[in-house]
Amino acid sequence: SEQESIAVVRQALDLGINLIDTAEAYGNEAIVGKALHGVPRDQVVIATKKLSPAQDHSDPAGEFRRGLEQSLRRLKTDYVDIYFLHGIRPAHYRFAHDVLVPVLVKMREEGKLRYIGITEAFSLDPGHDMLQQAVQAACWDVMMVGFSVLNQSARSRVFPHTQAKGIGVLGMFA
């Protein structure tokens, strides 16, 4: 239930967890916003994600911007710490970089986000082909990387690059 979900987030905060990761696609940003009510904003790191608008959308940059503004309203905050382009496939990377990254940079300049991130579509890209493109760019502050006991390929294909460039890493599918 919503109340149980709020209680889980509150318990995590009480236990010292200070990174809350969500996404528009998860449908729980409003619950997270309620759970964080009254928590000093500087004591929690909020990360959220948005799927890329379709490349043939009439205004993909505007749709992406509106997505962050809606997330901010649901999360009841004026900025997020990390805003991720979510589940980017290798064939869509160039569009994400060329069309959506300038929007992210502008929103960071406006104070709506602190760090720019990207997440891979790990189940469709277990070899990290998209992230191997992304680590060549200078725009990414954080990458969400699929890494587990069953697939440790990021150890050689991604992590040396993120470490060399000082890009933060969040693990997924751990």
PDB file of C-alpha atoms in Angstrom:
ATOM      1  CA  SER A   1       0.000   0.000   0.000  1.00  0.00           C
ATOM      2  CA  GLU A   2       1.017   3.626  -0.259  1.00  0.00           C
ATOM      3  CA  GLN A   3       1.374   3.908   3.517  1.00  0.00           C
ATOM      4  CA  GLU A   4       3.510   0.773   3.686  1.00  0.00           C
ATOM      5  CA  SER A   5       5.695   2.081   0.864  1.00  0.00           C
ATOM      6  CA  ILE A   6       6.167   5.394   2.674  1.00  0.00           C
ATOM      7  CA  ALA A   7       7.081   3.465   5.822  1.00  0.00           C
ATOM      8  CA  VAL A   8       9.714   1.463   3.911  1.00  0.00           C
ATOM      9  CA  VAL A   9      11.364   4.650   2.632  1.00  0.00           C
ATOM     10  CA  ARG A  10      11.229   6.214   6.099  1.00  0.00           C
ATOM     11  CA  GLN A  11      12.758   3.088   7.651  1.00  0.00           C
ATOM     12  CA  ALA A  12      15.562   3.159   5.082  1.00  0.00           C
ATOM     13  CA  LEU A  13      16.265   6.805   5.962  1.00  0.00           C
ATOM     14  CA  ASP A  14      16.241   5.949   9.680  1.00  0.00           C
ATOM     15  CA  LEU A  15      18.804   3.203   9.015  1.00  0.00           C
ATOM     16  CA  GLY A  16      21.138   5.672   7.301  1.00  0.00           C
ATOM     17  CA  ILE A  17      20.248   5.165   3.637  1.00  0.00           C
ATOM     18  CA  ASN A  18      20.529   8.559   1.966  1.00  0.00           C
ATOM     19  CA  LEU A  19      20.256   7.728  -1.760  1.00  0.00           C
ATOM     20  CA  ILE A  20      16.738   7.299  -3.073  1.00  0.00           C
ATOM     21  CA  ASP A  21      16.592   6.079  -6.671  1.00  0.00           C
ATOM     22  CA  THR A  22      13.308   6.104  -8.575  1.00  0.00           C
ATOM     23  CA  ALA A  23      12.014   6.709 -12.091  1.00  0.00           C
ATOM     24  CA  GLU A  24       9.001   8.152 -13.824  1.00  0.00           C
ATOM     25  CA  ALA A  25       8.402   4.699 -15.353  1.00  0.00           C
ATOM     26  CA  TYR A  26       8.257   3.065 -11.910  1.00  0.00           C
ATOM     27  CA  GLY A  27       5.147   5.088 -11.068  1.00  0.00           C
ATOM     28  CA  ASN A  28       6.259   5.740  -7.493  1.00  0.00           C
ATOM     29  CA  GLU A  29       7.707   9.248  -7.545  1.00  0.00           C
ATOM     30  CA  ALA A  30       4.660  10.676  -5.742  1.00  0.00           C
ATOM     31  CA  ILE A  31       5.041   8.104  -2.970  1.00  0.00           C
ATOM     32  CA  VAL A  32       8.734   8.918  -2.653  1.00  0.00           C
ATOM     33  CA  GLY A  33       7.832  12.616  -2.501  1.00  0.00           C
ATOM     34  CA  LYS A  34       5.400  11.951   0.346  1.00  0.00           C
ATOM     35  CA  ALA A  35       7.940   9.774   2.150  1.00  0.00           C
ATOM     36  CA  LEU A  36      10.567  12.524   1.967  1.00  0.00           C
ATOM     37  CA  HIS A  37       8.197  15.191   3.317  1.00  0.00           C
ATOM     38  CA  GLY A  38       9.908  16.914   6.227  1.00  0.00           C
ATOM     39  CA  VAL A  39      13.323  15.417   5.525  1.00  0.00           C
ATOM     40  CA  PRO A  40      15.916  18.181   5.122  1.00  0.00           C
ATOM     41  CA  ARG A  41      16.662  18.269   1.399  1.00  0.00           C
ATOM     42  CA  ASP A  42      20.409  18.350   1.914  1.00  0.00           C
ATOM     43  CA  GLN A  43      20.282  15.047   3.815  1.00  0.00           C
ATOM     44  CA  VAL A  44      19.011  12.918   0.938  1.00  0.00           C
ATOM     45  CA  VAL A  45      20.299  12.279  -2.575  1.00  0.00           C
ATOM     46  CA  ILE A  46      17.395  11.920  -5.003  1.00  0.00           C
ATOM     47  CA  ALA A  47      17.958  10.215  -8.342  1.00  0.00           C
ATOM     48  CA  THR A  48      15.241   9.743 -10.920  1.00  0.00           C
ATOM     49  CA  LYS A  49      15.068   8.686 -14.527  1.00  0.00           C
ATOM     50  CA  LYS A  50      13.094   9.310 -17.713  1.00  0.00           C
ATOM     51  CA  LEU A  51      12.815   7.163 -20.791  1.00  0.00           C
ATOM     52  CA  SER A  52      13.871   8.880 -23.981  1.00  0.00           C
ATOM     53  CA  PRO A  53      11.049  10.370 -26.036  1.00  0.00           C
ATOM     54  CA  ALA A  54      10.606   8.826 -29.458  1.00  0.00           C
ATOM     55  CA  GLN A  55      12.970  10.268 -32.047  1.00  0.00           C
ATOM     56  CA  ASP A  56      10.044  11.036 -34.342  1.00  0.00           C
ATOM     57  CA  HIS A  57       8.141  12.926 -31.621  1.00  0.00           C
ATOM     58  CA  SER A  58       7.279  16.463 -32.684  1.00  0.00           C
ATOM     59  CA  ASP A  59       9.183  17.995 -29.731  1.00  0.00           C
ATOM     60  CA  PRO A  60      11.396  15.403 -28.000  1.00  0.00           C
ATOM     61  CA  ALA A  61      13.476  18.028 -26.179  1.00  0.00           C
ATOM     62  CA  GLY A  62      10.354  19.744 -24.838  1.00  0.00           C
ATOM     63  CA  GLU A  63       8.827  16.418 -23.811  1.00  0.00           C
ATOM     64  CA  PHE A  64      12.006  15.510 -21.976  1.00  0.00           C
ATOM     65  CA  ARG A  65      12.065  18.877 -20.166  1.00  0.00           C
ATOM     66  CA  ARG A  66       8.409  18.517 -19.174  1.00  0.00           C
ATOM     67  CA  GLY A  67       9.219  15.059 -17.828  1.00  0.00           C
ATOM     68  CA  LEU A  68      11.707  16.474 -15.335  1.00  0.00           C
ATOM     69  CA  GLU A  69       9.330  19.251 -14.309  1.00  0.00           C
ATOM     70  CA  GLN A  70       6.595  16.660 -13.669  1.00  0.00           C
ATOM     71  CA  SER A  71       9.027  14.505 -11.688  1.00  0.00           C
ATOM     72  CA  LEU A  72       9.984  17.498  -9.550  1.00  0.00           C
ATOM     73  CA  ARG A  73       6.308  18.132  -8.762  1.00  0.00           C
ATOM     74  CA  ARG A  74       5.693  14.482  -7.873  1.00  0.00           C
ATOM     75  CA  LEU A  75       8.851  14.332  -5.747  1.00  0.00           C
ATOM     76  CA  LYS A  76       7.912  17.642  -4.065  1.00  0.00           C
ATOM     77  CA  THR A  77      11.340  19.159  -4.583  1.00  0.00           C
ATOM     78  CA  ASP A  78      12.843  21.936  -6.675  1.00  0.00           C
ATOM     79  CA  TYR A  79      15.801  19.848  -7.894  1.00  0.00           C
ATOM     80  CA  VAL A  80      17.038  16.282  -8.167  1.00  0.00           C
ATOM     81  CA  ASP A  81      20.597  15.315  -7.528  1.00  0.00           C
ATOM     82  CA  ILE A  82      20.886  12.938 -10.492  1.00  0.00           C
ATOM     83  CA  TYR A  83      18.648  12.887 -13.552  1.00  0.00           C
ATOM     84  CA  PHE A  84      19.166   9.885 -15.783  1.00  0.00           C
ATOM     85  CA  LEU A  85      18.325   9.241 -19.394  1.00  0.00           C
ATOM     86  CA  HIS A  86      16.811   5.818 -18.783  1.00  0.00           C
ATOM     87  CA  GLY A  87      17.368   2.537 -20.614  1.00  0.00           C
ATOM     88  CA  ILE A  88      19.195   3.922 -23.627  1.00  0.00           C
ATOM     89  CA  ARG A  89      19.878   1.352 -26.340  1.00  0.00           C
ATOM     90  CA  PRO A  90      23.026   1.493 -28.475  1.00  0.00           C
ATOM     91  CA  ALA A  91      21.109   2.517 -31.618  1.00  0.00           C
ATOM     92  CA  HIS A  92      19.516   5.455 -29.746  1.00  0.00           C
ATOM     93  CA  TYR A  93      22.633   6.798 -28.069  1.00  0.00           C
ATOM     94  CA  ARG A  94      23.496   9.402 -30.715  1.00  0.00           C
ATOM     95  CA  PHE A  95      19.961  10.870 -30.546  1.00  0.00           C
ATOM     96  CA  ALA A  96      20.109  10.953 -26.742  1.00  0.00           C
ATOM     97  CA  HIS A  97      23.502  12.647 -26.788  1.00  0.00           C
ATOM     98  CA  ASP A  98      22.800  15.145 -29.565  1.00  0.00           C
ATOM     99  CA  VAL A  99      19.185  16.086 -28.768  1.00  0.00           C
ATOM    100  CA  LEU A 100      18.605  15.421 -25.049  1.00  0.00           C
ATOM    101  CA  VAL A 101      21.956  16.173 -23.415  1.00  0.00           C
ATOM    102  CA  PRO A 102      21.710  19.892 -24.317  1.00  0.00           C
ATOM    103  CA  VAL A 103      18.350  19.923 -22.488  1.00  0.00           C
ATOM    104  CA  LEU A 104      19.973  18.294 -19.458  1.00  0.00           C
ATOM    105  CA  VAL A 105      22.815  20.818 -19.483  1.00  0.00           C
ATOM    106  CA  LYS A 106      20.332  23.707 -19.639  1.00  0.00           C
ATOM    107  CA  MET A 107      18.255  22.259 -16.775  1.00  0.00           C
ATOM    108  CA  ARG A 108      21.424  21.855 -14.711  1.00  0.00           C
ATOM    109  CA  GLU A 109      22.260  25.527 -15.366  1.00  0.00           C
ATOM    110  CA  GLU A 110      18.729  26.360 -14.149  1.00  0.00           C
ATOM    111  CA  GLY A 111      19.350  24.432 -10.907  1.00  0.00           C
ATOM    112  CA  LYS A 112      16.799  21.691 -11.596  1.00  0.00           C
ATOM    113  CA  LEU A 113      19.396  18.920 -11.416  1.00  0.00           C
ATOM    114  CA  ARG A 114      22.918  18.567 -10.129  1.00  0.00           C
ATOM    115  CA  TYR A 115      24.340  15.657 -12.123  1.00  0.00           C
ATOM    116  CA  ILE A 116      23.608  14.211 -15.564  1.00  0.00           C
ATOM    117  CA  GLY A 117      23.290  10.468 -15.820  1.00  0.00           C
ATOM    118  CA  ILE A 118      22.561   7.678 -18.272  1.00  0.00           C
ATOM    119  CA  THR A 119      21.357   4.121 -17.735  1.00  0.00           C
ATOM    120  CA  GLU A 120      21.787   1.252 -20.103  1.00  0.00           C
ATOM    121  CA  ALA A 121      19.139  -1.207 -21.283  1.00  0.00           C
ATOM    122  CA  PHE A 122      21.168  -4.026 -19.738  1.00  0.00           C
ATOM    123  CA  SER A 123      18.835  -6.912 -20.563  1.00  0.00           C
ATOM    124  CA  LEU A 124      18.985  -5.896 -24.249  1.00  0.00           C
ATOM    125  CA  ASP A 125      22.635  -4.786 -24.166  1.00  0.00           C
ATOM    126  CA  PRO A 126      24.522  -7.157 -21.840  1.00  0.00           C
ATOM    127  CA  GLY A 127      27.811  -6.264 -23.559  1.00  0.00           C
ATOM    128  CA  HIS A 128      27.455  -2.568 -22.603  1.00  0.00           C
ATOM    129  CA  ASP A 129      27.689  -1.356 -26.207  1.00  0.00           C
ATOM    130  CA  MET A 130      25.802   1.859 -25.415  1.00  0.00           C
ATOM    131  CA  LEU A 131      27.955   2.686 -22.403  1.00  0.00           C
ATOM    132  CA  GLN A 132      31.089   2.056 -24.432  1.00  0.00           C
ATOM    133  CA  GLN A 133      29.881   4.889 -26.687  1.00  0.00           C
ATOM    134  CA  ALA A 134      28.845   7.074 -23.745  1.00  0.00           C
ATOM    135  CA  VAL A 135      32.164   6.894 -21.884  1.00  0.00           C
ATOM    136  CA  GLN A 136      33.761   8.654 -24.862  1.00  0.00           C
ATOM    137  CA  ALA A 137      31.662  11.800 -24.235  1.00  0.00           C
ATOM    138  CA  ALA A 138      32.474  14.449 -21.661  1.00  0.00           C
ATOM    139  CA  CYS A 139      28.892  15.107 -20.570  1.00  0.00           C
ATOM    140  CA  TRP A 140      28.118  12.202 -18.203  1.00  0.00           C
ATOM    141  CA  ASP A 141      28.544  12.573 -14.458  1.00  0.00           C
ATOM    142  CA  VAL A 142      26.974   9.227 -13.500  1.00  0.00           C
ATOM    143  CA  MET A 143      26.255   5.940 -15.268  1.00  0.00           C
ATOM    144  CA  MET A 144      23.964   3.169 -14.101  1.00  0.00           C
ATOM    145  CA  VAL A 145      25.608  -0.091 -15.097  1.00  0.00           C
ATOM    146  CA  GLY A 146      24.333  -3.652 -15.130  1.00  0.00           C
ATOM    147  CA  PHE A 147      26.703  -5.763 -13.082  1.00  0.00           C
ATOM    148  CA  SER A 148      26.167  -9.051 -11.318  1.00  0.00           C
ATOM    149  CA  VAL A 149      27.731 -12.359 -10.437  1.00  0.00           C
ATOM    150  CA  LEU A 150      26.287 -13.659 -13.708  1.00  0.00           C
ATOM    151  CA  ASN A 151      27.603 -10.839 -15.903  1.00  0.00           C
ATOM    152  CA  GLN A 152      30.740  -9.065 -14.767  1.00  0.00           C
ATOM    153  CA  SER A 153      31.726  -7.751 -18.203  1.00  0.00           C
ATOM    154  CA  ALA A 154      31.481  -4.133 -17.020  1.00  0.00           C
ATOM    155  CA  ARG A 155      34.630  -4.821 -15.017  1.00  0.00           C
ATOM    156  CA  SER A 156      36.668  -4.678 -18.225  1.00  0.00           C
ATOM    157  CA  ARG A 157      34.347  -2.888 -20.683  1.00  0.00           C
ATOM    158  CA  VAL A 158      33.057   0.030 -18.623  1.00  0.00           C
ATOM    159  CA  PHE A 159      34.712   0.511 -15.237  1.00  0.00           C
ATOM    160  CA  PRO A 160      38.238   1.342 -16.463  1.00  0.00           C
ATOM    161  CA  HIS A 161      36.740   4.190 -18.512  1.00  0.00           C
ATOM    162  CA  THR A 162      34.479   5.517 -15.741  1.00  0.00           C
ATOM    163  CA  GLN A 163      37.359   5.398 -13.281  1.00  0.00           C
ATOM    164  CA  ALA A 164      39.705   7.195 -15.669  1.00  0.00           C
ATOM    165  CA  LYS A 165      37.169   9.942 -16.305  1.00  0.00           C
ATOM    166  CA  GLY A 166      35.814  10.272 -12.739  1.00  0.00           C
ATOM    167  CA  ILE A 167      32.299   9.190 -13.748  1.00  0.00           C
ATOM    168  CA  GLY A 168      30.187   7.951 -10.855  1.00  0.00           C
ATOM    169  CA  VAL A 169      28.701   4.465 -11.149  1.00  0.00           C
ATOM    170  CA  LEU A 170      25.499   3.048  -9.733  1.00  0.00           C
ATOM    171  CA  GLY A 171      25.056  -0.676 -10.093  1.00  0.00           C
ATOM    172  CA  MET A 172      21.853  -2.287 -11.311  1.00  0.00           C
ATOM    173  CA  PHE A 173      20.798  -5.925 -11.462  1.00  0.00           C
ATOM    174  CA  ALA A 174      23.412  -6.533  -8.751  1.00  0.00           C
TER     175      ALA A 174
END
